[in-house]
């Protein structure tokens, strides 16, 4: 009898899947874990191991570049610290983990000559 409001028609409810084991979800979770492991976790561990080996192999006379970009020659190596000579009798003390890379011998002299 209502002219302005249309009558609501009841819709039948869709059949819901019963809750239970879903192998597709399990495969997706295993795939995501494998992706995270092989593309994120494993390469980072490899880089950490390489850096740890580099830091533990530091010796007096090595030419290094620090994470700040500073170049220097190793003068003294302690358990946690390294002393580098950056110029004429200028020695600075850094944590060993701040060493970014070991340079080939003679790199600093070739840079100074240029």
PDB file of N, CA and C in Angstrom:
ATOM      1  N   UNK A   1       0.779  -1.168   0.000  1.00  0.00           N
ATOM      2  CA  UNK A   1       0.000   0.000   0.000  1.00  0.00           C
ATOM      3  C   UNK A   1       0.838   1.256   0.000  1.00  0.00           C
ATOM      4  N   UNK A   2       2.068   1.079   0.253  1.00  0.00           N
ATOM      5  CA  UNK A   2       2.933   2.235   0.287  1.00  0.00           C
ATOM      6  C   UNK A   2       3.363   2.576  -1.134  1.00  0.00           C
ATOM      7  N   UNK A   3       3.189   3.812  -1.501  1.00  0.00           N
ATOM      8  CA  UNK A   3       3.531   4.233  -2.862  1.00  0.00           C
ATOM      9  C   UNK A   3       4.993   4.691  -2.992  1.00  0.00           C
ATOM     10  N   UNK A   4       5.577   5.162  -1.896  1.00  0.00           N
ATOM     11  CA  UNK A   4       6.921   5.742  -1.953  1.00  0.00           C
ATOM     12  C   UNK A   4       8.042   4.766  -1.550  1.00  0.00           C
ATOM     13  N   UNK A   5       7.764   3.781  -0.776  1.00  0.00           N
ATOM     14  CA  UNK A   5       8.773   2.826  -0.309  1.00  0.00           C
ATOM     15  C   UNK A   5       8.476   1.481  -0.948  1.00  0.00           C
ATOM     16  N   UNK A   6       9.471   0.943  -1.628  1.00  0.00           N
ATOM     17  CA  UNK A   6       9.259  -0.365  -2.246  1.00  0.00           C
ATOM     18  C   UNK A   6       9.374  -1.456  -1.197  1.00  0.00           C
ATOM     19  N   UNK A   7       8.744  -2.517  -1.427  1.00  0.00           N
ATOM     20  CA  UNK A   7       8.760  -3.626  -0.476  1.00  0.00           C
ATOM     21  C   UNK A   7      10.115  -4.322  -0.534  1.00  0.00           C
ATOM     22  N   UNK A   8      10.630  -4.688   0.623  1.00  0.00           N
ATOM     23  CA  UNK A   8      11.896  -5.412   0.705  1.00  0.00           C
ATOM     24  C   UNK A   8      11.644  -6.883   0.467  1.00  0.00           C
ATOM     25  N   UNK A   9      12.486  -7.466  -0.353  1.00  0.00           N
ATOM     26  CA  UNK A   9      12.353  -8.876  -0.653  1.00  0.00           C
ATOM     27  C   UNK A   9      13.494  -9.600   0.037  1.00  0.00           C
ATOM     28  N   UNK A  10      13.197 -10.577   0.786  1.00  0.00           N
ATOM     29  CA  UNK A  10      14.217 -11.334   1.511  1.00  0.00           C
ATOM     30  C   UNK A  10      15.079 -12.112   0.524  1.00  0.00           C
ATOM     31  N   UNK A  11      16.382 -12.036   0.734  1.00  0.00           N
ATOM     32  CA  UNK A  11      17.305 -12.775  -0.117  1.00  0.00           C
ATOM     33  C   UNK A  11      17.726 -14.037   0.607  1.00  0.00           C
ATOM     34  N   UNK A  12      17.970 -15.060  -0.135  1.00  0.00           N
ATOM     35  CA  UNK A  12      18.426 -16.304   0.484  1.00  0.00           C
ATOM     36  C   UNK A  12      19.899 -16.158   0.825  1.00  0.00           C
ATOM     37  N   UNK A  13      20.290 -16.647   1.966  1.00  0.00           N
ATOM     38  CA  UNK A  13      21.681 -16.553   2.413  1.00  0.00           C
ATOM     39  C   UNK A  13      22.543 -17.501   1.597  1.00  0.00           C
ATOM     40  N   UNK A  14      23.747 -17.022   1.246  1.00  0.00           N
ATOM     41  CA  UNK A  14      24.679 -17.860   0.493  1.00  0.00           C
ATOM     42  C   UNK A  14      25.208 -18.953   1.413  1.00  0.00           C
ATOM     43  N   UNK A  15      25.478 -20.087   0.832  1.00  0.00           N
ATOM     44  CA  UNK A  15      25.985 -21.193   1.620  1.00  0.00           C
ATOM     45  C   UNK A  15      27.429 -20.895   2.008  1.00  0.00           C
ATOM     46  N   UNK A  16      27.704 -20.812   3.298  1.00  0.00           N
ATOM     47  CA  UNK A  16      29.054 -20.553   3.792  1.00  0.00           C
ATOM     48  C   UNK A  16      29.832 -21.856   3.819  1.00  0.00           C
ATOM     49  N   UNK A  17      31.153 -21.739   3.531  1.00  0.00           N
ATOM     50  CA  UNK A  17      32.005 -22.921   3.601  1.00  0.00           C
ATOM     51  C   UNK A  17      32.197 -23.292   5.060  1.00  0.00           C
ATOM     52  N   UNK A  18      32.202 -24.540   5.351  1.00  0.00           N
ATOM     53  CA  UNK A  18      32.444 -24.935   6.738  1.00  0.00           C
ATOM     54  C   UNK A  18      33.902 -24.637   7.096  1.00  0.00           C
ATOM     55  N   UNK A  19      34.116 -24.165   8.312  1.00  0.00           N
ATOM     56  CA  UNK A  19      35.477 -23.861   8.765  1.00  0.00           C
ATOM     57  C   UNK A  19      36.253 -25.155   8.867  1.00  0.00           C
ATOM     58  N   UNK A  20      37.490 -25.109   8.430  1.00  0.00           N
ATOM     59  CA  UNK A  20      38.306 -26.319   8.476  1.00  0.00           C
ATOM     60  C   UNK A  20      39.654 -26.081   7.840  1.00  0.00           C
ATOM     61  N   UNK A  21      40.325 -27.132   7.460  1.00  0.00           N
ATOM     62  CA  UNK A  21      41.661 -27.069   6.876  1.00  0.00           C
ATOM     63  C   UNK A  21      41.593 -26.530   5.450  1.00  0.00           C
ATOM     64  N   UNK A  22      42.464 -25.514   5.182  1.00  0.00           N
ATOM     65  CA  UNK A  22      42.517 -24.928   3.842  1.00  0.00           C
ATOM     66  C   UNK A  22      43.948 -25.079   3.319  1.00  0.00           C
ATOM     67  N   UNK A  23      44.199 -26.031   2.417  1.00  0.00           N
ATOM     68  CA  UNK A  23      45.570 -26.260   1.952  1.00  0.00           C
ATOM     69  C   UNK A  23      46.137 -25.083   1.161  1.00  0.00           C
ATOM     70  N   UNK A  24      45.304 -24.313   0.497  1.00  0.00           N
ATOM     71  CA  UNK A  24      45.800 -23.165  -0.264  1.00  0.00           C
ATOM     72  C   UNK A  24      46.405 -22.135   0.682  1.00  0.00           C
ATOM     73  N   UNK A  25      45.775 -21.897   1.818  1.00  0.00           N
ATOM     74  CA  UNK A  25      46.294 -20.941   2.796  1.00  0.00           C
ATOM     75  C   UNK A  25      47.626 -21.424   3.365  1.00  0.00           C
ATOM     76  N   UNK A  26      47.732 -22.711   3.626  1.00  0.00           N
ATOM     77  CA  UNK A  26      48.984 -23.278   4.140  1.00  0.00           C
ATOM     78  C   UNK A  26      50.109 -23.108   3.118  1.00  0.00           C
ATOM     79  N   UNK A  27      49.826 -23.386   1.854  1.00  0.00           N
ATOM     80  CA  UNK A  27      50.829 -23.236   0.797  1.00  0.00           C
ATOM     81  C   UNK A  27      51.265 -21.775   0.678  1.00  0.00           C
ATOM     82  N   UNK A  28      50.329 -20.844   0.780  1.00  0.00           N
ATOM     83  CA  UNK A  28      50.674 -19.418   0.703  1.00  0.00           C
ATOM     84  C   UNK A  28      51.542 -18.984   1.878  1.00  0.00           C
ATOM     85  N   UNK A  29      51.256 -19.474   3.082  1.00  0.00           N
ATOM     86  CA  UNK A  29      52.049 -19.123   4.262  1.00  0.00           C
ATOM     87  C   UNK A  29      53.473 -19.669   4.147  1.00  0.00           C
ATOM     88  N   UNK A  30      53.591 -20.912   3.696  1.00  0.00           N
ATOM     89  CA  UNK A  30      54.919 -21.512   3.513  1.00  0.00           C
ATOM     90  C   UNK A  30      55.674 -20.758   2.422  1.00  0.00           C
ATOM     91  N   UNK A  31      54.991 -20.392   1.358  1.00  0.00           N
ATOM     92  CA  UNK A  31      55.625 -19.622   0.286  1.00  0.00           C
ATOM     93  C   UNK A  31      56.108 -18.259   0.754  1.00  0.00           C
ATOM     94  N   UNK A  32      55.318 -17.580   1.563  1.00  0.00           N
ATOM     95  CA  UNK A  32      55.727 -16.272   2.093  1.00  0.00           C
ATOM     96  C   UNK A  32      56.943 -16.410   3.000  1.00  0.00           C
ATOM     97  N   UNK A  33      56.958 -17.438   3.843  1.00  0.00           N
ATOM     98  CA  UNK A  33      58.102 -17.660   4.720  1.00  0.00           C
ATOM     99  C   UNK A  33      59.359 -17.948   3.903  1.00  0.00           C
ATOM    100  N   UNK A  34      59.230 -18.786   2.884  1.00  0.00           N
ATOM    101  CA  UNK A  34      60.382 -19.108   2.037  1.00  0.00           C
ATOM    102  C   UNK A  34      60.891 -17.856   1.328  1.00  0.00           C
ATOM    103  N   UNK A  35      59.984 -17.034   0.828  1.00  0.00           N
ATOM    104  CA  UNK A  35      60.371 -15.790   0.175  1.00  0.00           C
ATOM    105  C   UNK A  35      61.125 -14.889   1.145  1.00  0.00           C
ATOM    106  N   UNK A  36      60.587 -14.695   2.341  1.00  0.00           N
ATOM    107  CA  UNK A  36      61.236 -13.831   3.335  1.00  0.00           C
ATOM    108  C   UNK A  36      62.620 -14.369   3.699  1.00  0.00           C
ATOM    109  N   UNK A  37      62.730 -15.695   3.846  1.00  0.00           N
ATOM    110  CA  UNK A  37      64.003 -16.273   4.236  1.00  0.00           C
ATOM    111  C   UNK A  37      65.060 -16.112   3.144  1.00  0.00           C
ATOM    112  N   UNK A  38      64.722 -16.492   1.913  1.00  0.00           N
ATOM    113  CA  UNK A  38      65.723 -16.507   0.849  1.00  0.00           C
ATOM    114  C   UNK A  38      66.044 -15.122   0.290  1.00  0.00           C
ATOM    115  N   UNK A  39      65.129 -14.178   0.376  1.00  0.00           N
ATOM    116  CA  UNK A  39      65.379 -12.867  -0.216  1.00  0.00           C
ATOM    117  C   UNK A  39      65.673 -11.771   0.798  1.00  0.00           C
ATOM    118  N   UNK A  40      65.421 -12.015   2.077  1.00  0.00           N
ATOM    119  CA  UNK A  40      65.670 -10.965   3.067  1.00  0.00           C
ATOM    120  C   UNK A  40      66.607 -11.453   4.174  1.00  0.00           C
ATOM    121  N   UNK A  41      66.239 -12.509   4.861  1.00  0.00           N
ATOM    122  CA  UNK A  41      66.990 -12.936   6.041  1.00  0.00           C
ATOM    123  C   UNK A  41      68.356 -13.514   5.677  1.00  0.00           C
ATOM    124  N   UNK A  42      68.413 -14.417   4.724  1.00  0.00           N
ATOM    125  CA  UNK A  42      69.670 -15.083   4.362  1.00  0.00           C
ATOM    126  C   UNK A  42      70.727 -14.110   3.817  1.00  0.00           C
ATOM    127  N   UNK A  43      70.397 -13.194   2.884  1.00  0.00           N
ATOM    128  CA  UNK A  43      71.416 -12.256   2.422  1.00  0.00           C
ATOM    129  C   UNK A  43      71.926 -11.323   3.524  1.00  0.00           C
ATOM    130  N   UNK A  44      71.039 -10.921   4.438  1.00  0.00           N
ATOM    131  CA  UNK A  44      71.475 -10.052   5.526  1.00  0.00           C
ATOM    132  C   UNK A  44      72.432 -10.784   6.454  1.00  0.00           C
ATOM    133  N   UNK A  45      72.162 -12.030   6.749  1.00  0.00           N
ATOM    134  CA  UNK A  45      73.083 -12.815   7.586  1.00  0.00           C
ATOM    135  C   UNK A  45      74.434 -12.979   6.901  1.00  0.00           C
ATOM    136  N   UNK A  46      74.427 -13.156   5.589  1.00  0.00           N
ATOM    137  CA  UNK A  46      75.677 -13.302   4.842  1.00  0.00           C
ATOM    138  C   UNK A  46      76.500 -12.018   4.927  1.00  0.00           C
ATOM    139  N   UNK A  47      75.825 -10.854   4.766  1.00  0.00           N
ATOM    140  CA  UNK A  47      76.534  -9.570   4.887  1.00  0.00           C
ATOM    141  C   UNK A  47      77.089  -9.370   6.291  1.00  0.00           C
ATOM    142  N   UNK A  48      76.325  -9.736   7.308  1.00  0.00           N
ATOM    143  CA  UNK A  48      76.795  -9.614   8.681  1.00  0.00           C
ATOM    144  C   UNK A  48      78.024 -10.482   8.926  1.00  0.00           C
ATOM    145  N   UNK A  49      78.012 -11.695   8.411  1.00  0.00           N
ATOM    146  CA  UNK A  49      79.158 -12.593   8.594  1.00  0.00           C
ATOM    147  C   UNK A  49      80.393 -12.051   7.883  1.00  0.00           C
ATOM    148  N   UNK A  50      80.223 -11.534   6.662  1.00  0.00           N
ATOM    149  CA  UNK A  50      81.350 -10.958   5.929  1.00  0.00           C
ATOM    150  C   UNK A  50      81.929  -9.764   6.680  1.00  0.00           C
ATOM    151  N   UNK A  51      81.071  -8.907   7.235  1.00  0.00           N
ATOM    152  CA  UNK A  51      81.549  -7.737   7.974  1.00  0.00           C
ATOM    153  C   UNK A  51      82.255  -8.175   9.254  1.00  0.00           C
ATOM    154  N   UNK A  52      81.727  -9.176   9.943  1.00  0.00           N
ATOM    155  CA  UNK A  52      82.369  -9.680  11.155  1.00  0.00           C
ATOM    156  C   UNK A  52      83.751 -10.246  10.833  1.00  0.00           C
ATOM    157  N   UNK A  53      83.882 -10.968   9.731  1.00  0.00           N
ATOM    158  CA  UNK A  53      85.184 -11.490   9.315  1.00  0.00           C
ATOM    159  C   UNK A  53      86.146 -10.359   8.991  1.00  0.00           C
ATOM    160  N   UNK A  54      85.656  -9.319   8.326  1.00  0.00           N
ATOM    161  CA  UNK A  54      86.488  -8.160   7.978  1.00  0.00           C
ATOM    162  C   UNK A  54      86.996  -7.478   9.240  1.00  0.00           C
ATOM    163  N   UNK A  55      86.125  -7.267  10.205  1.00  0.00           N
ATOM    164  CA  UNK A  55      86.491  -6.576  11.438  1.00  0.00           C
ATOM    165  C   UNK A  55      87.468  -7.412  12.263  1.00  0.00           C
ATOM    166  N   UNK A  56      87.251  -8.705  12.319  1.00  0.00           N
ATOM    167  CA  UNK A  56      88.148  -9.552  13.117  1.00  0.00           C
ATOM    168  C   UNK A  56      89.525  -9.705  12.465  1.00  0.00           C
ATOM    169  N   UNK A  57      89.637  -9.469  11.167  1.00  0.00           N
ATOM    170  CA  UNK A  57      90.916  -9.617  10.469  1.00  0.00           C
ATOM    171  C   UNK A  57      91.705  -8.311  10.380  1.00  0.00           C
ATOM    172  N   UNK A  58      91.216  -7.240  11.016  1.00  0.00           N
ATOM    173  CA  UNK A  58      91.956  -5.978  10.963  1.00  0.00           C
ATOM    174  C   UNK A  58      93.325  -6.121  11.611  1.00  0.00           C
ATOM    175  N   UNK A  59      94.321  -5.502  10.986  1.00  0.00           N
ATOM    176  CA  UNK A  59      95.677  -5.565  11.516  1.00  0.00           C
ATOM    177  C   UNK A  59      96.341  -4.209  11.337  1.00  0.00           C
ATOM    178  N   UNK A  60      97.389  -3.995  12.092  1.00  0.00           N
ATOM    179  CA  UNK A  60      98.147  -2.750  12.003  1.00  0.00           C
ATOM    180  C   UNK A  60      98.691  -2.598  10.584  1.00  0.00           C
ATOM    181  N   UNK A  61      98.532  -1.397  10.025  1.00  0.00           N
ATOM    182  CA  UNK A  61      99.025  -1.126   8.683  1.00  0.00           C
ATOM    183  C   UNK A  61      97.965  -1.209   7.602  1.00  0.00           C
ATOM    184  N   UNK A  62      96.802  -1.749   7.916  1.00  0.00           N
ATOM    185  CA  UNK A  62      95.711  -1.813   6.934  1.00  0.00           C
ATOM    186  C   UNK A  62      95.183  -0.418   6.651  1.00  0.00           C
ATOM    187  N   UNK A  63      94.843  -0.166   5.413  1.00  0.00           N
ATOM    188  CA  UNK A  63      94.196   1.091   5.031  1.00  0.00           C
ATOM    189  C   UNK A  63      92.702   0.825   4.968  1.00  0.00           C
ATOM    190  N   UNK A  64      91.925   1.656   5.681  1.00  0.00           N
ATOM    191  CA  UNK A  64      90.498   1.402   5.823  1.00  0.00           C
ATOM    192  C   UNK A  64      89.694   2.647   5.487  1.00  0.00           C
ATOM    193  N   UNK A  65      88.430   2.404   5.150  1.00  0.00           N
ATOM    194  CA  UNK A  65      87.464   3.487   5.015  1.00  0.00           C
ATOM    195  C   UNK A  65      86.392   3.229   6.070  1.00  0.00           C
ATOM    196  N   UNK A  66      86.040   4.281   6.806  1.00  0.00           N
ATOM    197  CA  UNK A  66      85.061   4.163   7.880  1.00  0.00           C
ATOM    198  C   UNK A  66      83.654   4.388   7.317  1.00  0.00           C
ATOM    199  N   UNK A  67      82.633   4.079   8.108  1.00  0.00           N
ATOM    200  CA  UNK A  67      81.264   4.282   7.657  1.00  0.00           C
ATOM    201  C   UNK A  67      80.958   5.750   7.423  1.00  0.00           C
ATOM    202  N   UNK A  68      81.722   6.633   8.041  1.00  0.00           N
ATOM    203  CA  UNK A  68      81.535   8.075   7.840  1.00  0.00           C
ATOM    204  C   UNK A  68      82.201   8.555   6.554  1.00  0.00           C
ATOM    205  N   UNK A  69      82.992   7.701   5.912  1.00  0.00           N
ATOM    206  CA  UNK A  69      83.683   8.078   4.690  1.00  0.00           C
ATOM    207  C   UNK A  69      85.132   8.481   4.919  1.00  0.00           C
ATOM    208  N   UNK A  70      85.567   8.483   6.156  1.00  0.00           N
ATOM    209  CA  UNK A  70      86.932   8.884   6.496  1.00  0.00           C
ATOM    210  C   UNK A  70      87.914   7.768   6.140  1.00  0.00           C
ATOM    211  N   UNK A  71      89.028   8.147   5.532  1.00  0.00           N
ATOM    212  CA  UNK A  71      90.078   7.192   5.176  1.00  0.00           C
ATOM    213  C   UNK A  71      91.192   7.265   6.201  1.00  0.00           C
ATOM    214  N   UNK A  72      91.840   6.162   6.461  1.00  0.00           N
ATOM    215  CA  UNK A  72      92.954   6.176   7.394  1.00  0.00           C
ATOM    216  C   UNK A  72      93.717   4.872   7.386  1.00  0.00           C
ATOM    217  N   UNK A  73      94.845   4.915   8.081  1.00  0.00           N
ATOM    218  CA  UNK A  73      95.705   3.745   8.204  1.00  0.00           C
ATOM    219  C   UNK A  73      95.642   3.265   9.648  1.00  0.00           C
ATOM    220  N   UNK A  74      95.434   1.963   9.841  1.00  0.00           N
ATOM    221  CA  UNK A  74      95.297   1.404  11.183  1.00  0.00           C
ATOM    222  C   UNK A  74      96.640   1.472  11.898  1.00  0.00           C
ATOM    223  N   UNK A  75      96.622   2.079  13.089  1.00  0.00           N
ATOM    224  CA  UNK A  75      97.829   2.206  13.901  1.00  0.00           C
ATOM    225  C   UNK A  75      97.808   1.204  15.053  1.00  0.00           C
ATOM    226  N   UNK A  76      96.613   1.006  15.634  1.00  0.00           N
ATOM    227  CA  UNK A  76      96.493   0.134  16.796  1.00  0.00           C
ATOM    228  C   UNK A  76      95.123  -0.540  16.759  1.00  0.00           C
ATOM    229  N   UNK A  77      95.088  -1.822  17.141  1.00  0.00           N
ATOM    230  CA  UNK A  77      93.839  -2.571  17.178  1.00  0.00           C
ATOM    231  C   UNK A  77      93.652  -3.127  18.584  1.00  0.00           C
ATOM    232  N   UNK A  78      92.523  -2.763  19.220  1.00  0.00           N
ATOM    233  CA  UNK A  78      92.159  -3.314  20.526  1.00  0.00           C
ATOM    234  C   UNK A  78      91.055  -4.344  20.322  1.00  0.00           C
ATOM    235  N   UNK A  79      90.470  -4.791  21.429  1.00  0.00           N
ATOM    236  CA  UNK A  79      89.383  -5.776  21.327  1.00  0.00           C
ATOM    237  C   UNK A  79      88.149  -5.183  20.659  1.00  0.00           C
ATOM    238  N   UNK A  80      87.768  -3.964  21.045  1.00  0.00           N
ATOM    239  CA  UNK A  80      86.567  -3.335  20.503  1.00  0.00           C
ATOM    240  C   UNK A  80      86.847  -2.059  19.710  1.00  0.00           C
ATOM    241  N   UNK A  81      88.057  -1.550  19.776  1.00  0.00           N
ATOM    242  CA  UNK A  81      88.378  -0.279  19.152  1.00  0.00           C
ATOM    243  C   UNK A  81      89.552  -0.406  18.198  1.00  0.00           C
ATOM    244  N   UNK A  82      89.608   0.549  17.271  1.00  0.00           N
ATOM    245  CA  UNK A  82      90.713   0.626  16.333  1.00  0.00           C
ATOM    246  C   UNK A  82      91.150   2.088  16.277  1.00  0.00           C
ATOM    247  N   UNK A  83      92.464   2.317  16.273  1.00  0.00           N
ATOM    248  CA  UNK A  83      93.008   3.668  16.172  1.00  0.00           C
ATOM    249  C   UNK A  83      93.541   3.819  14.755  1.00  0.00           C
ATOM    250  N   UNK A  84      93.066   4.870  14.072  1.00  0.00           N
ATOM    251  CA  UNK A  84      93.540   5.100  12.704  1.00  0.00           C
ATOM    252  C   UNK A  84      94.235   6.450  12.622  1.00  0.00           C
ATOM    253  N   UNK A  85      95.214   6.493  11.740  1.00  0.00           N
ATOM    254  CA  UNK A  85      95.935   7.742  11.469  1.00  0.00           C
ATOM    255  C   UNK A  85      95.343   8.319  10.189  1.00  0.00           C
ATOM    256  N   UNK A  86      94.786   9.527  10.312  1.00  0.00           N
ATOM    257  CA  UNK A  86      94.125  10.144   9.173  1.00  0.00           C
ATOM    258  C   UNK A  86      94.972  11.205   8.496  1.00  0.00           C
ATOM    259  N   UNK A  87      96.001  11.645   9.128  1.00  0.00           N
ATOM    260  CA  UNK A  87      96.860  12.674   8.546  1.00  0.00           C
ATOM    261  C   UNK A  87      98.209  12.648   9.237  1.00  0.00           C
ATOM    262  N   UNK A  88      98.902  13.771   9.211  1.00  0.00           N
ATOM    263  CA  UNK A  88     100.210  13.870   9.854  1.00  0.00           C
ATOM    264  C   UNK A  88     100.038  13.840  11.369  1.00  0.00           C
ATOM    265  N   UNK A  89     100.334  12.707  11.976  1.00  0.00           N
ATOM    266  CA  UNK A  89     100.247  12.500  13.420  1.00  0.00           C
ATOM    267  C   UNK A  89      98.866  12.805  13.993  1.00  0.00           C
ATOM    268  N   UNK A  90      97.817  12.611  13.232  1.00  0.00           N
ATOM    269  CA  UNK A  90      96.450  12.759  13.722  1.00  0.00           C
ATOM    270  C   UNK A  90      95.867  11.356  13.858  1.00  0.00           C
ATOM    271  N   UNK A  91      95.656  10.950  15.105  1.00  0.00           N
ATOM    272  CA  UNK A  91      95.129   9.616  15.361  1.00  0.00           C
ATOM    273  C   UNK A  91      93.738   9.728  15.971  1.00  0.00           C
ATOM    274  N   UNK A  92      92.825   8.949  15.445  1.00  0.00           N
ATOM    275  CA  UNK A  92      91.440   8.932  15.916  1.00  0.00           C
ATOM    276  C   UNK A  92      91.063   7.515  16.321  1.00  0.00           C
ATOM    277  N   UNK A  93      90.264   7.426  17.382  1.00  0.00           N
ATOM    278  CA  UNK A  93      89.846   6.120  17.891  1.00  0.00           C
ATOM    279  C   UNK A  93      88.389   5.890  17.507  1.00  0.00           C
ATOM    280  N   UNK A  94      88.113   4.724  16.892  1.00  0.00           N
ATOM    281  CA  UNK A  94      86.773   4.346  16.451  1.00  0.00           C
ATOM    282  C   UNK A  94      86.441   2.962  16.979  1.00  0.00           C
ATOM    283  N   UNK A  95      85.149   2.661  17.029  1.00  0.00           N
ATOM    284  CA  UNK A  95      84.742   1.289  17.291  1.00  0.00           C
ATOM    285  C   UNK A  95      85.053   0.465  16.046  1.00  0.00           C
ATOM    286  N   UNK A  96      85.390  -0.789  16.249  1.00  0.00           N
ATOM    287  CA  UNK A  96      85.736  -1.653  15.117  1.00  0.00           C
ATOM    288  C   UNK A  96      84.585  -1.797  14.123  1.00  0.00           C
ATOM    289  N   UNK A  97      83.362  -1.807  14.628  1.00  0.00           N
ATOM    290  CA  UNK A  97      82.214  -2.000  13.747  1.00  0.00           C
ATOM    291  C   UNK A  97      82.006  -0.825  12.802  1.00  0.00           C
ATOM    292  N   UNK A  98      82.685   0.306  13.047  1.00  0.00           N
ATOM    293  CA  UNK A  98      82.558   1.474  12.175  1.00  0.00           C
ATOM    294  C   UNK A  98      83.415   1.353  10.921  1.00  0.00           C
ATOM    295  N   UNK A  99      84.237   0.305  10.832  1.00  0.00           N
ATOM    296  CA  UNK A  99      85.053   0.083   9.632  1.00  0.00           C
ATOM    297  C   UNK A  99      84.143  -0.450   8.535  1.00  0.00           C
ATOM    298  N   UNK A 100      84.141   0.235   7.402  1.00  0.00           N
ATOM    299  CA  UNK A 100      83.283  -0.167   6.291  1.00  0.00           C
ATOM    300  C   UNK A 100      83.996  -1.136   5.345  1.00  0.00           C
ATOM    301  N   UNK A 101      85.259  -0.840   5.037  1.00  0.00           N
ATOM    302  CA  UNK A 101      85.985  -1.690   4.090  1.00  0.00           C
ATOM    303  C   UNK A 101      87.480  -1.521   4.296  1.00  0.00           C
ATOM    304  N   UNK A 102      88.224  -2.543   3.918  1.00  0.00           N
ATOM    305  CA  UNK A 102      89.683  -2.479   3.908  1.00  0.00           C
ATOM    306  C   UNK A 102      90.097  -2.195   2.472  1.00  0.00           C
ATOM    307  N   UNK A 103      90.948  -1.178   2.308  1.00  0.00           N
ATOM    308  CA  UNK A 103      91.389  -0.753   0.980  1.00  0.00           C
ATOM    309  C   UNK A 103      92.691  -1.454   0.604  1.00  0.00           C
ATOM    310  N   UNK A 104      92.975  -1.553  -0.678  1.00  0.00           N
ATOM    311  CA  UNK A 104      94.263  -2.099  -1.098  1.00  0.00           C
ATOM    312  C   UNK A 104      95.414  -1.194  -0.635  1.00  0.00           C
ATOM    313  N   UNK A 105      96.566  -1.797  -0.378  1.00  0.00           N
ATOM    314  CA  UNK A 105      97.738  -1.027   0.066  1.00  0.00           C
ATOM    315  C   UNK A 105      98.080   0.041  -0.972  1.00  0.00           C
ATOM    316  N   UNK A 106      98.408   1.230  -0.496  1.00  0.00           N
ATOM    317  CA  UNK A 106      98.814   2.325  -1.364  1.00  0.00           C
ATOM    318  C   UNK A 106      97.666   3.186  -1.857  1.00  0.00           C
ATOM    319  N   UNK A 107      96.454   2.904  -1.465  1.00  0.00           N
ATOM    320  CA  UNK A 107      95.300   3.677  -1.937  1.00  0.00           C
ATOM    321  C   UNK A 107      95.354   5.101  -1.413  1.00  0.00           C
ATOM    322  N   UNK A 108      95.695   5.274  -0.136  1.00  0.00           N
ATOM    323  CA  UNK A 108      95.722   6.613   0.449  1.00  0.00           C
ATOM    324  C   UNK A 108      96.816   7.465  -0.212  1.00  0.00           C
ATOM    325  N   UNK A 109      97.971   6.878  -0.464  1.00  0.00           N
ATOM    326  CA  UNK A 109      99.047   7.631  -1.117  1.00  0.00           C
ATOM    327  C   UNK A 109      98.674   8.031  -2.519  1.00  0.00           C
ATOM    328  N   UNK A 110      97.977   7.167  -3.239  1.00  0.00           N
ATOM    329  CA  UNK A 110      97.575   7.522  -4.604  1.00  0.00           C
ATOM    330  C   UNK A 110      96.513   8.620  -4.601  1.00  0.00           C
ATOM    331  N   UNK A 111      95.663   8.662  -3.575  1.00  0.00           N
ATOM    332  CA  UNK A 111      94.663   9.731  -3.469  1.00  0.00           C
ATOM    333  C   UNK A 111      95.331  11.042  -3.114  1.00  0.00           C
ATOM    334  N   UNK A 112      96.320  11.003  -2.215  1.00  0.00           N
ATOM    335  CA  UNK A 112      97.031  12.231  -1.815  1.00  0.00           C
ATOM    336  C   UNK A 112      97.838  12.798  -2.972  1.00  0.00           C
ATOM    337  N   UNK A 113      98.368  11.931  -3.832  1.00  0.00           N
ATOM    338  CA  UNK A 113      99.183  12.382  -4.960  1.00  0.00           C
ATOM    339  C   UNK A 113      98.336  13.036  -6.037  1.00  0.00           C
ATOM    340  N   UNK A 114      97.062  12.690  -6.108  1.00  0.00           N
ATOM    341  CA  UNK A 114      96.189  13.215  -7.165  1.00  0.00           C
ATOM    342  C   UNK A 114      95.756  14.636  -6.904  1.00  0.00           C
TER     343      UNK A 114
END
